[in-house]
PDB file of C-alpha atoms in Angstrom:
ATOM      1  CA  MET A   1      10.885 -49.364 -23.369  1.00  0.00           C
ATOM      2  CA  PHE A   2      14.672 -49.584 -23.916  1.00  0.00           C
ATOM      3  CA  GLY A   3      14.324 -53.002 -25.466  1.00  0.00           C
ATOM      4  CA  ASN A   4      15.669 -54.769 -22.334  1.00  0.00           C
ATOM      5  CA  ALA A   5      13.822 -56.792 -19.985  1.00  0.00           C
ATOM      6  CA  ASN A   6      16.259 -56.012 -17.139  1.00  0.00           C
ATOM      7  CA  VAL A   7      15.682 -52.272 -17.446  1.00  0.00           C
ATOM      8  CA  GLN A   8      11.611 -52.581 -17.644  1.00  0.00           C
ATOM      9  CA  GLN A   9      12.044 -54.970 -14.526  1.00  0.00           C
ATOM     10  CA  LEU A  10      13.908 -52.047 -12.678  1.00  0.00           C
ATOM     11  CA  THR A  11      11.589 -49.283 -14.040  1.00  0.00           C
ATOM     12  CA  ASP A  12       8.612 -51.082 -12.764  1.00  0.00           C
ATOM     13  CA  GLU A  13       9.784 -50.863  -9.016  1.00  0.00           C
ATOM     14  CA  ALA A  14       9.298 -47.328  -7.142  1.00  0.00           C
ATOM     15  CA  SER A  15      13.178 -46.126  -6.617  1.00  0.00           C
ATOM     16  CA  PRO A  16      15.511 -43.360  -7.243  1.00  0.00           C
ATOM     17  CA  ASP A  17      17.281 -45.834  -9.944  1.00  0.00           C
ATOM     18  CA  ALA A  18      13.887 -46.287 -11.732  1.00  0.00           C
ATOM     19  CA  PHE A  19      13.227 -42.937 -12.213  1.00  0.00           C
ATOM     20  CA  LEU A  20      16.988 -41.827 -12.941  1.00  0.00           C
ATOM     21  CA  ILE A  21      16.930 -44.458 -15.420  1.00  0.00           C
ATOM     22  CA  LEU A  22      13.755 -42.810 -17.240  1.00  0.00           C
ATOM     23  CA  ALA A  23      15.235 -39.244 -16.735  1.00  0.00           C
ATOM     24  CA  ARG A  24      18.361 -40.395 -18.407  1.00  0.00           C
ATOM     25  CA  GLU A  25      16.368 -41.329 -21.684  1.00  0.00           C
ATOM     26  CA  ILE A  26      14.487 -38.292 -21.597  1.00  0.00           C
ATOM     27  CA  TRP A  27      17.968 -36.649 -21.176  1.00  0.00           C
ATOM     28  CA  ARG A  28      19.448 -38.562 -24.281  1.00  0.00           C
ATOM     29  CA  ARG A  29      21.803 -40.578 -22.303  1.00  0.00           C
ATOM     30  CA  ASP A  30      22.854 -44.053 -21.554  1.00  0.00           C
ATOM     31  CA  PRO A  31      20.171 -45.041 -18.978  1.00  0.00           C
ATOM     32  CA  TRP A  32      22.661 -47.189 -17.416  1.00  0.00           C
ATOM     33  CA  LYS A  33      25.588 -44.715 -17.121  1.00  0.00           C
ATOM     34  CA  GLN A  34      25.378 -43.417 -13.737  1.00  0.00           C
ATOM     35  CA  ARG A  35      26.807 -40.111 -12.694  1.00  0.00           C
ATOM     36  CA  ALA A  36      27.282 -38.861  -8.779  1.00  0.00           C
ATOM     37  CA  PHE A  37      24.008 -38.731  -7.310  1.00  0.00           C
ATOM     38  CA  SER A  38      24.083 -35.168  -6.134  1.00  0.00           C
ATOM     39  CA  SER A  39      24.844 -34.279  -9.817  1.00  0.00           C
ATOM     40  CA  GLU A  40      22.068 -35.882 -11.286  1.00  0.00           C
ATOM     41  CA  ASP A  41      19.423 -35.111  -8.557  1.00  0.00           C
ATOM     42  CA  GLY A  42      20.510 -31.548  -9.506  1.00  0.00           C
ATOM     43  CA  GLU A  43      19.601 -32.244 -13.232  1.00  0.00           C
ATOM     44  CA  PHE A  44      16.442 -33.955 -12.212  1.00  0.00           C
ATOM     45  CA  ARG A  45      15.398 -30.842 -10.161  1.00  0.00           C
ATOM     46  CA  GLU A  46      15.884 -28.495 -13.038  1.00  0.00           C
ATOM     47  CA  MET A  47      13.993 -30.727 -15.438  1.00  0.00           C
ATOM     48  CA  PHE A  48      11.299 -32.136 -13.152  1.00  0.00           C
ATOM     49  CA  GLY A  49      11.160 -29.340 -10.289  1.00  0.00           C
ATOM     50  CA  CYS A  50      11.668 -31.707  -7.343  1.00  0.00           C
ATOM     51  CA  SER A  51      14.130 -34.157  -5.992  1.00  0.00           C
ATOM     52  CA  VAL A  52      14.578 -37.752  -7.012  1.00  0.00           C
ATOM     53  CA  GLY A  53      13.288 -38.768  -3.552  1.00  0.00           C
ATOM     54  CA  VAL A  54      10.286 -36.528  -3.759  1.00  0.00           C
ATOM     55  CA  CYS A  55       9.412 -37.837  -7.143  1.00  0.00           C
ATOM     56  CA  VAL A  56       9.487 -41.673  -5.649  1.00  0.00           C
ATOM     57  CA  SER A  57       7.277 -40.554  -2.575  1.00  0.00           C
ATOM     58  CA  LEU A  58       5.177 -38.819  -5.048  1.00  0.00           C
ATOM     59  CA  TRP A  59       4.439 -41.917  -6.934  1.00  0.00           C
ATOM     60  CA  ASN A  60       4.251 -44.192  -3.924  1.00  0.00           C
ATOM     61  CA  LEU A  61       1.447 -41.942  -2.788  1.00  0.00           C
ATOM     62  CA  LEU A  62      -0.498 -41.603  -5.870  1.00  0.00           C
ATOM     63  CA  LYS A  63      -0.457 -45.391  -5.774  1.00  0.00           C
ATOM     64  CA  LYS A  64      -1.109 -45.558  -2.025  1.00  0.00           C
ATOM     65  CA  THR A  65      -4.413 -43.630  -2.446  1.00  0.00           C
ATOM     66  CA  GLU A  66      -5.195 -45.754  -5.754  1.00  0.00           C
ATOM     67  CA  SER A  67      -4.984 -42.020  -7.612  1.00  0.00           C
ATOM     68  CA  LEU A  68      -3.089 -43.351 -10.562  1.00  0.00           C
ATOM     69  CA  PRO A  69      -4.708 -42.512 -13.797  1.00  0.00           C
ATOM     70  CA  PRO A  70      -6.311 -45.588 -15.370  1.00  0.00           C
ATOM     71  CA  GLY A  71      -3.639 -47.584 -17.417  1.00  0.00           C
ATOM     72  CA  SER A  72      -0.845 -45.915 -16.034  1.00  0.00           C
ATOM     73  CA  THR A  73      -0.375 -48.113 -13.004  1.00  0.00           C
ATOM     74  CA  SER A  74       3.275 -49.182 -13.840  1.00  0.00           C
ATOM     75  CA  ASN A  75       4.127 -46.134 -16.570  1.00  0.00           C
ATOM     76  CA  LYS A  76       6.369 -43.968 -14.325  1.00  0.00           C
ATOM     77  CA  GLU A  77       7.327 -42.008 -17.497  1.00  0.00           C
ATOM     78  CA  HIS A  78       3.875 -40.127 -17.530  1.00  0.00           C
ATOM     79  CA  LEU A  79       4.587 -38.890 -14.020  1.00  0.00           C
ATOM     80  CA  LEU A  80       7.793 -37.368 -15.567  1.00  0.00           C
ATOM     81  CA  TRP A  81       5.902 -35.784 -18.313  1.00  0.00           C
ATOM     82  CA  ALA A  82       3.588 -33.938 -15.921  1.00  0.00           C
ATOM     83  CA  LEU A  83       6.496 -32.599 -13.766  1.00  0.00           C
ATOM     84  CA  MET A  84       8.337 -31.682 -16.767  1.00  0.00           C
ATOM     85  CA  PHE A  85       5.135 -29.753 -18.017  1.00  0.00           C
ATOM     86  CA  LEU A  86       4.803 -28.110 -14.894  1.00  0.00           C
ATOM     87  CA  LYS A  87       8.434 -27.292 -14.702  1.00  0.00           C
ATOM     88  CA  VAL A  88       9.563 -26.480 -17.978  1.00  0.00           C
ATOM     89  CA  TYR A  89       6.040 -25.301 -19.657  1.00  0.00           C
ATOM     90  CA  GLY A  90       7.342 -25.035 -22.834  1.00  0.00           C
ATOM     91  CA  THR A  91       5.155 -24.811 -26.112  1.00  0.00           C
ATOM     92  CA  GLU A  92       3.300 -28.165 -26.967  1.00  0.00           C
ATOM     93  CA  LYS A  93       5.806 -28.891 -29.833  1.00  0.00           C
ATOM     94  CA  VAL A  94       8.907 -28.479 -27.216  1.00  0.00           C
ATOM     95  CA  MET A  95       7.388 -30.677 -24.501  1.00  0.00           C
ATOM     96  CA  CYS A  96       6.607 -33.530 -27.200  1.00  0.00           C
ATOM     97  CA  ALA A  97      10.066 -33.412 -28.608  1.00  0.00           C
ATOM     98  CA  LEU A  98      11.711 -33.475 -24.847  1.00  0.00           C
ATOM     99  CA  ALA A  99       9.387 -36.378 -24.057  1.00  0.00           C
ATOM    100  CA  GLY A 100      10.675 -38.589 -26.973  1.00  0.00           C
ATOM    101  CA  GLY A 101       9.005 -36.962 -30.202  1.00  0.00           C
ATOM    102  CA  VAL A 102       5.472 -38.155 -28.875  1.00  0.00           C
ATOM    103  CA  ASP A 103       2.752 -36.949 -30.599  1.00  0.00           C
ATOM    104  CA  LYS A 104       0.693 -33.779 -28.982  1.00  0.00           C
ATOM    105  CA  ASP A 105      -2.471 -35.621 -28.098  1.00  0.00           C
ATOM    106  CA  THR A 106      -0.330 -38.565 -26.374  1.00  0.00           C
ATOM    107  CA  PHE A 107       1.674 -36.155 -24.392  1.00  0.00           C
ATOM    108  CA  ARG A 108      -1.406 -33.813 -23.650  1.00  0.00           C
ATOM    109  CA  LYS A 109      -3.257 -36.775 -22.101  1.00  0.00           C
ATOM    110  CA  TRP A 110      -0.889 -38.401 -19.994  1.00  0.00           C
ATOM    111  CA  SER A 111       0.651 -35.026 -18.623  1.00  0.00           C
ATOM    112  CA  TRP A 112      -2.625 -33.845 -17.594  1.00  0.00           C
ATOM    113  CA  GLN A 113      -3.914 -36.743 -16.330  1.00  0.00           C
ATOM    114  CA  PHE A 114      -0.925 -37.099 -13.827  1.00  0.00           C
ATOM    115  CA  VAL A 115      -1.548 -33.041 -13.180  1.00  0.00           C
ATOM    116  CA  GLU A 116      -4.988 -33.825 -12.034  1.00  0.00           C
ATOM    117  CA  ALA A 117      -4.088 -37.026 -10.089  1.00  0.00           C
ATOM    118  CA  ILE A 118      -1.369 -34.886  -8.186  1.00  0.00           C
ATOM    119  CA  SER A 119      -3.676 -32.206  -7.421  1.00  0.00           C
ATOM    120  CA  SER A 120      -6.107 -34.696  -5.926  1.00  0.00           C
ATOM    121  CA  LEU A 121      -3.640 -35.312  -3.323  1.00  0.00           C
ATOM    122  CA  GLN A 122      -4.222 -32.224  -1.606  1.00  0.00           C
ATOM    123  CA  SER A 123      -6.531 -33.551   1.348  1.00  0.00           C
ATOM    124  CA  PHE A 124      -3.489 -36.193   1.724  1.00  0.00           C
ATOM    125  CA  LEU A 125      -0.726 -33.488   2.197  1.00  0.00           C
ATOM    126  CA  ILE A 126      -2.189 -30.094   2.687  1.00  0.00           C
ATOM    127  CA  ILE A 127      -3.979 -30.377   6.185  1.00  0.00           C
ATOM    128  CA  TRP A 128      -5.711 -27.739   8.022  1.00  0.00           C
ATOM    129  CA  GLU A 129      -5.501 -29.640  11.536  1.00  0.00           C
ATOM    130  CA  ASN A 130      -1.863 -29.684  10.904  1.00  0.00           C
ATOM    131  CA  ARG A 131      -1.800 -25.979  11.949  1.00  0.00           C
ATOM    132  CA  PHE A 132      -1.877 -27.310  15.353  1.00  0.00           C
ATOM    133  CA  LYS A 133       1.380 -28.852  15.317  1.00  0.00           C
ATOM    134  CA  MET A 134       3.969 -27.880  17.950  1.00  0.00           C
ATOM    135  CA  ASP A 135       1.307 -25.624  19.355  1.00  0.00           C
ATOM    136  CA  LYS A 136       2.070 -23.864  22.540  1.00  0.00           C
ATOM    137  CA  GLY A 137      -0.699 -21.908  23.025  1.00  0.00           C
ATOM    138  CA  ASN A 138      -0.649 -18.974  20.887  1.00  0.00           C
ATOM    139  CA  ASP A 139      -3.802 -17.225  19.476  1.00  0.00           C
ATOM    140  CA  CYS A 140      -2.163 -17.220  16.113  1.00  0.00           C
ATOM    141  CA  LEU A 141      -1.510 -20.533  14.356  1.00  0.00           C
ATOM    142  CA  ILE A 142      -1.194 -19.714  10.898  1.00  0.00           C
ATOM    143  CA  SER A 143       0.144 -16.989   8.291  1.00  0.00           C
ATOM    144  CA  VAL A 144      -2.108 -16.042   5.374  1.00  0.00           C
ATOM    145  CA  ASP A 145      -1.790 -14.158   2.206  1.00  0.00           C
ATOM    146  CA  GLY A 146      -2.664 -13.749  -1.287  1.00  0.00           C
ATOM    147  CA  THR A 147      -0.491 -14.635  -4.396  1.00  0.00           C
ATOM    148  CA  ASP A 148      -1.285 -13.776  -7.972  1.00  0.00           C
ATOM    149  CA  PHE A 149      -0.553 -15.674 -11.403  1.00  0.00           C
ATOM    150  CA  LEU A 150      -0.673 -14.053 -14.724  1.00  0.00           C
ATOM    151  CA  ILE A 151      -3.171 -15.346 -17.099  1.00  0.00           C
ATOM    152  CA  PRO A 152      -4.228 -14.214 -20.713  1.00  0.00           C
ATOM    153  CA  GLU A 153      -6.107 -10.691 -20.613  1.00  0.00           C
ATOM    154  CA  HIS A 154      -9.481 -10.873 -19.576  1.00  0.00           C
ATOM    155  CA  GLY A 155     -10.749  -7.276 -18.529  1.00  0.00           C
ATOM    156  CA  ARG A 156     -11.102  -5.421 -15.505  1.00  0.00           C
ATOM    157  CA  ALA A 157     -12.637  -8.161 -13.241  1.00  0.00           C
ATOM    158  CA  PHE A 158      -9.211  -9.971 -13.482  1.00  0.00           C
ATOM    159  CA  TYR A 159      -7.098  -6.829 -12.842  1.00  0.00           C
ATOM    160  CA  SER A 160      -4.039  -7.394 -10.761  1.00  0.00           C
ATOM    161  CA  HIS A 161      -2.484  -4.316  -9.225  1.00  0.00           C
ATOM    162  CA  LYS A 162       0.707  -6.409  -8.788  1.00  0.00           C
ATOM    163  CA  PHE A 163       1.131  -6.970 -12.491  1.00  0.00           C
ATOM    164  CA  LYS A 164      -1.026  -4.440 -14.110  1.00  0.00           C
ATOM    165  CA  LYS A 165      -2.465  -7.210 -16.098  1.00  0.00           C
ATOM    166  CA  SER A 166      -5.206 -10.075 -15.577  1.00  0.00           C
ATOM    167  CA  ALA A 167      -4.456 -12.709 -12.968  1.00  0.00           C
ATOM    168  CA  PHE A 168      -5.897 -15.283 -10.794  1.00  0.00           C
ATOM    169  CA  ARG A 169      -5.503 -14.816  -7.121  1.00  0.00           C
ATOM    170  CA  TYR A 170      -4.875 -17.621  -4.622  1.00  0.00           C
ATOM    171  CA  GLU A 171      -4.993 -17.714  -0.919  1.00  0.00           C
ATOM    172  CA  VAL A 172      -2.324 -19.643   0.896  1.00  0.00           C
ATOM    173  CA  ALA A 173      -1.816 -20.144   4.645  1.00  0.00           C
ATOM    174  CA  LEU A 174       1.408 -21.524   6.401  1.00  0.00           C
ATOM    175  CA  CYS A 175       1.462 -22.957  10.008  1.00  0.00           C
ATOM    176  CA  ILE A 176       3.652 -20.426  11.892  1.00  0.00           C
ATOM    177  CA  LEU A 177       5.603 -22.838  13.787  1.00  0.00           C
ATOM    178  CA  THR A 178       6.144 -25.483  11.119  1.00  0.00           C
ATOM    179  CA  GLY A 179       6.117 -23.649   7.810  1.00  0.00           C
ATOM    180  CA  ASP A 180       3.698 -26.278   6.697  1.00  0.00           C
ATOM    181  CA  ILE A 181       1.024 -25.275   3.878  1.00  0.00           C
ATOM    182  CA  VAL A 182      -1.932 -26.060   5.554  1.00  0.00           C
ATOM    183  CA  TRP A 183      -4.455 -24.212   3.254  1.00  0.00           C
ATOM    184  CA  VAL A 184      -4.968 -23.084  -0.228  1.00  0.00           C
ATOM    185  CA  ASN A 185      -8.023 -21.597  -1.647  1.00  0.00           C
ATOM    186  CA  GLY A 186      -8.701 -20.767  -5.107  1.00  0.00           C
ATOM    187  CA  PRO A 187      -8.530 -19.269  -8.045  1.00  0.00           C
ATOM    188  CA  TYR A 188     -10.417 -15.815  -7.838  1.00  0.00           C
ATOM    189  CA  GLU A 189     -10.565 -13.128 -10.058  1.00  0.00           C
ATOM    190  CA  ALA A 190      -7.867 -10.692  -9.083  1.00  0.00           C
ATOM    191  CA  GLY A 191      -9.609  -7.793  -9.659  1.00  0.00           C
ATOM    192  CA  LEU A 192     -12.831  -8.313  -7.923  1.00  0.00           C
ATOM    193  CA  TRP A 193     -11.067 -10.371  -4.763  1.00  0.00           C
ATOM    194  CA  PRO A 194      -8.678  -8.235  -2.452  1.00  0.00           C
ATOM    195  CA  ASP A 195      -7.127 -10.317   0.115  1.00  0.00           C
ATOM    196  CA  ILE A 196      -9.314  -9.684   2.709  1.00  0.00           C
ATOM    197  CA  ASN A 197     -12.752 -10.673   1.118  1.00  0.00           C
ATOM    198  CA  ILE A 198     -11.024 -14.014   0.136  1.00  0.00           C
ATOM    199  CA  PHE A 199     -10.172 -14.222   3.793  1.00  0.00           C
ATOM    200  CA  ARG A 200     -13.898 -13.713   4.874  1.00  0.00           C
ATOM    201  CA  ASN A 201     -15.311 -15.611   1.930  1.00  0.00           C
ATOM    202  CA  SER A 202     -14.108 -19.156   3.277  1.00  0.00           C
ATOM    203  CA  LEU A 203     -10.910 -19.291   5.888  1.00  0.00           C
ATOM    204  CA  ARG A 204     -12.077 -16.877   8.542  1.00  0.00           C
ATOM    205  CA  SER A 205     -15.056 -19.312   9.235  1.00  0.00           C
ATOM    206  CA  HIS A 206     -12.405 -22.062   9.876  1.00  0.00           C
ATOM    207  CA  LEU A 207     -10.915 -20.462  12.582  1.00  0.00           C
ATOM    208  CA  GLU A 208     -11.326 -21.763  16.011  1.00  0.00           C
ATOM    209  CA  PRO A 209     -12.983 -19.204  18.702  1.00  0.00           C
ATOM    210  CA  GLY A 210     -10.192 -16.616  19.684  1.00  0.00           C
ATOM    211  CA  GLU A 211      -7.811 -17.812  16.997  1.00  0.00           C
ATOM    212  CA  ARG A 212      -6.208 -15.256  14.616  1.00  0.00           C
ATOM    213  CA  VAL A 213      -3.914 -14.974  11.905  1.00  0.00           C
ATOM    214  CA  GLU A 214      -0.558 -13.112  10.885  1.00  0.00           C
ATOM    215  CA  ALA A 215      -1.251 -11.330   7.625  1.00  0.00           C
ATOM    216  CA  ASP A 216      -0.259  -7.799   6.122  1.00  0.00           C
ATOM    217  CA  ASP A 217      -2.151  -4.613   6.321  1.00  0.00           C
ATOM    218  CA  GLY A 218      -4.579  -5.641   3.264  1.00  0.00           C
ATOM    219  CA  TYR A 219      -6.208  -7.658   5.916  1.00  0.00           C
ATOM    220  CA  ILE A 220      -6.680  -4.598   8.395  1.00  0.00           C
ATOM    221  CA  GLY A 221     -10.429  -4.258   8.329  1.00  0.00           C
ATOM    222  CA  ASP A 222     -10.458  -7.688  10.594  1.00  0.00           C
ATOM    223  CA  HIS A 223      -7.903  -6.358  13.155  1.00  0.00           C
ATOM    224  CA  PRO A 224      -7.863  -7.210  15.829  1.00  0.00           C
ATOM    225  CA  LEU A 225     -10.635  -9.516  16.146  1.00  0.00           C
ATOM    226  CA  PHE A 226      -9.294 -12.031  13.627  1.00  0.00           C
ATOM    227  CA  VAL A 227      -6.231 -10.503  12.194  1.00  0.00           C
ATOM    228  CA  LYS A 228      -2.814  -9.237  13.485  1.00  0.00           C
ATOM    229  CA  CYS A 229      -1.253  -6.996  11.160  1.00  0.00           C
ATOM    230  CA  PRO A 230       1.570  -4.215  11.470  1.00  0.00           C
ATOM    231  CA  ALA A 231      -0.638  -1.216  11.043  1.00  0.00           C
ATOM    232  CA  GLY A 232      -3.254  -2.426  13.353  1.00  0.00           C
ATOM    233  CA  PHE A 233      -3.887  -0.200  16.710  1.00  0.00           C
ATOM    234  CA  ALA A 234      -3.648  -3.199  18.980  1.00  0.00           C
ATOM    235  CA  ASN A 235      -0.414  -4.161  17.576  1.00  0.00           C
ATOM    236  CA  PRO A 236       2.414  -3.499  20.027  1.00  0.00           C
ATOM    237  CA  PRO A 237       5.800  -2.204  18.357  1.00  0.00           C
ATOM    238  CA  TYR A 238       8.205  -4.470  19.759  1.00  0.00           C
ATOM    239  CA  THR A 239       6.720  -7.442  18.199  1.00  0.00           C
ATOM    240  CA  GLU A 240       7.013  -5.946  14.507  1.00  0.00           C
ATOM    241  CA  TYR A 241      10.176  -7.834  14.118  1.00  0.00           C
ATOM    242  CA  MET A 242       8.845 -11.245  15.001  1.00  0.00           C
ATOM    243  CA  GLN A 243       5.749 -10.643  12.909  1.00  0.00           C
ATOM    244  CA  GLN A 244       7.690  -9.277   9.757  1.00  0.00           C
ATOM    245  CA  ARG A 245       9.978 -12.556   9.900  1.00  0.00           C
ATOM    246  CA  VAL A 246       6.531 -14.612   9.763  1.00  0.00           C
ATOM    247  CA  ARG A 247       5.511 -12.375   6.892  1.00  0.00           C
ATOM    248  CA  ASN A 248       8.637 -12.960   4.875  1.00  0.00           C
ATOM    249  CA  ARG A 249       8.223 -16.594   5.084  1.00  0.00           C
ATOM    250  CA  GLN A 250       5.076 -16.212   3.463  1.00  0.00           C
ATOM    251  CA  GLU A 251       6.962 -14.634   0.356  1.00  0.00           C
ATOM    252  CA  THR A 252       9.231 -17.400   0.502  1.00  0.00           C
ATOM    253  CA  ILE A 253       6.335 -20.329  -0.527  1.00  0.00           C
ATOM    254  CA  ASN A 254       5.197 -17.953  -3.145  1.00  0.00           C
ATOM    255  CA  LYS A 255       8.821 -17.722  -4.447  1.00  0.00           C
ATOM    256  CA  ARG A 256       8.969 -21.655  -4.470  1.00  0.00           C
ATOM    257  CA  PHE A 257       5.620 -21.924  -6.160  1.00  0.00           C
ATOM    258  CA  LYS A 258       6.864 -19.615  -8.885  1.00  0.00           C
ATOM    259  CA  GLN A 259       9.972 -21.650  -9.588  1.00  0.00           C
ATOM    260  CA  TRP A 260       7.615 -23.612 -11.683  1.00  0.00           C
ATOM    261  CA  LYS A 261       7.096 -21.981 -15.169  1.00  0.00           C
ATOM    262  CA  CYS A 262       3.795 -22.681 -15.450  1.00  0.00           C
ATOM    263  CA  LEU A 263       3.054 -20.388 -12.491  1.00  0.00           C
ATOM    264  CA  ALA A 264       6.178 -18.005 -13.124  1.00  0.00           C
ATOM    265  CA  GLY A 265       5.007 -16.898 -16.771  1.00  0.00           C
ATOM    266  CA  ARG A 266       1.509 -16.449 -18.385  1.00  0.00           C
ATOM    267  CA  TRP A 267      -0.818 -19.409 -18.555  1.00  0.00           C
ATOM    268  CA  ARG A 268      -1.542 -20.444 -22.085  1.00  0.00           C
ATOM    269  CA  GLY A 269      -3.827 -23.175 -21.608  1.00  0.00           C
ATOM    270  CA  GLU A 270      -7.414 -23.383 -20.477  1.00  0.00           C
ATOM    271  CA  LEU A 271      -8.584 -21.224 -17.686  1.00  0.00           C
ATOM    272  CA  VAL A 272     -10.251 -24.058 -15.957  1.00  0.00           C
ATOM    273  CA  LYS A 273      -7.179 -26.041 -15.712  1.00  0.00           C
ATOM    274  CA  HIS A 274      -5.100 -23.255 -14.069  1.00  0.00           C
ATOM    275  CA  GLY A 275      -6.398 -24.340 -10.635  1.00  0.00           C
ATOM    276  CA  ASP A 276      -5.010 -27.899 -10.948  1.00  0.00           C
ATOM    277  CA  ALA A 277      -1.849 -27.040 -12.185  1.00  0.00           C
ATOM    278  CA  PHE A 278      -1.534 -24.502  -8.912  1.00  0.00           C
ATOM    279  CA  ALA A 279      -2.834 -27.615  -6.630  1.00  0.00           C
ATOM    280  CA  ALA A 280      -0.139 -29.823  -7.956  1.00  0.00           C
ATOM    281  CA  VAL A 281       2.507 -27.649  -7.444  1.00  0.00           C
ATOM    282  CA  ALA A 282       1.341 -26.705  -3.944  1.00  0.00           C
ATOM    283  CA  VAL A 283       1.153 -30.634  -3.435  1.00  0.00           C
ATOM    284  CA  ILE A 284       4.522 -31.169  -4.544  1.00  0.00           C
ATOM    285  CA  THR A 285       6.088 -28.200  -2.340  1.00  0.00           C
ATOM    286  CA  GLN A 286       4.431 -29.503   0.792  1.00  0.00           C
ATOM    287  CA  LEU A 287       5.645 -33.209  -0.215  1.00  0.00           C
ATOM    288  CA  ALA A 288       9.085 -31.471  -0.507  1.00  0.00           C
ATOM    289  CA  ILE A 289       8.821 -29.591   3.078  1.00  0.00           C
ATOM    290  CA  ASN A 290       8.006 -33.238   4.319  1.00  0.00           C
ATOM    291  CA  HIS A 291      11.047 -34.560   3.070  1.00  0.00           C
ATOM    292  CA  GLY A 292      13.405 -32.075   4.648  1.00  0.00           C
ATOM    293  CA  GLU A 293      13.160 -29.051   2.213  1.00  0.00           C
ATOM    294  CA  LYS A 294      11.968 -26.597   5.243  1.00  0.00           C
ATOM    295  CA  LEU A 295      11.328 -23.197   5.239  1.00  0.00           C
ATOM    296  CA  PHE A 296      13.397 -20.851   7.671  1.00  0.00           C
ATOM    297  CA  SER A 297      11.992 -21.246  11.150  1.00  0.00           C
ATOM    298  CA  CYS A 298       9.909 -18.396  12.988  1.00  0.00           C
ATOM    299  CA  GLY A 299      10.476 -18.238  17.005  1.00  0.00           C
ATOM    300  CA  TYR A 300       6.857 -16.789  17.469  1.00  0.00           C
ATOM    301  CA  ARG A 301       4.986 -16.469  20.517  1.00  0.00           C
ATOM    302  CA  ASP A 302       2.298 -14.270  21.872  1.00  0.00           C
ATOM    303  CA  PRO A 303       2.066 -12.142  24.751  1.00  0.00           C
ATOM    304  CA  PRO A 304       2.792 -11.518  27.277  1.00  0.00           C
ATOM    305  CA  TYR A 305       6.218 -11.547  26.517  1.00  0.00           C
ATOM    306  CA  ASP A 306       7.851 -11.146  30.252  1.00  0.00           C
TER     307      ASP A 306
END
């Protein structure tokens, strides 16, 4: 890539140095000139949405699961293009310029192949059975909520009351005791699918007998059999703070998703590809959690409390 066999050999390896060399080239800097790792890792996050360490793990997982796109088994630069696309989400002209002046077809081909490859890792990282981690017998193992993302105007079926505009809605569930993402589902038309209907459509049927979920009052129709929520008649007032903390953490994961510009603003691409972009961001977010970037903890237990 740089006309130097040593550089090519180094970038063939899956290491932080390999990805930083490629990143410096994108940054139009001397690829051999190192700066403080914390500084470069911060710049890496700004451009590619995750730490260098998470990027290395992502590449290794793609390779281990044989999920790398055909013809890309040694081209880590294309993974960076995909991460940059999701994080920066500029126009094609801007993205091609950031990628070194490649043509639009080349950038579109490789960035999307890697986005799709990353999204395919859901079954390896977002695992429903992980809600049992650290299980201590609570009947509520997860919190669940819907989150909306803007799309071009598509009429009343997609109308989001949050945005007053068209949106896709996804369902996300977190393990209460670990903060792991254990379930994602969607997209749904925001105007046709209230949160509780999405819950009833699939997730509810995956609960064990007697298992319930923590949720907001939008789910009160399934309280108390399947849901604990603040306004529920069976919800004791002295547990409200504990439950509110769980729901607040649910909002934290939504904020992490929307740090990626592809999800923070209005989607400009084909609607059928939005699900892949969302899934890829969810996968990377969970991988970052696995790397120690955990959500704040929630002390949680079921009654009796004495």
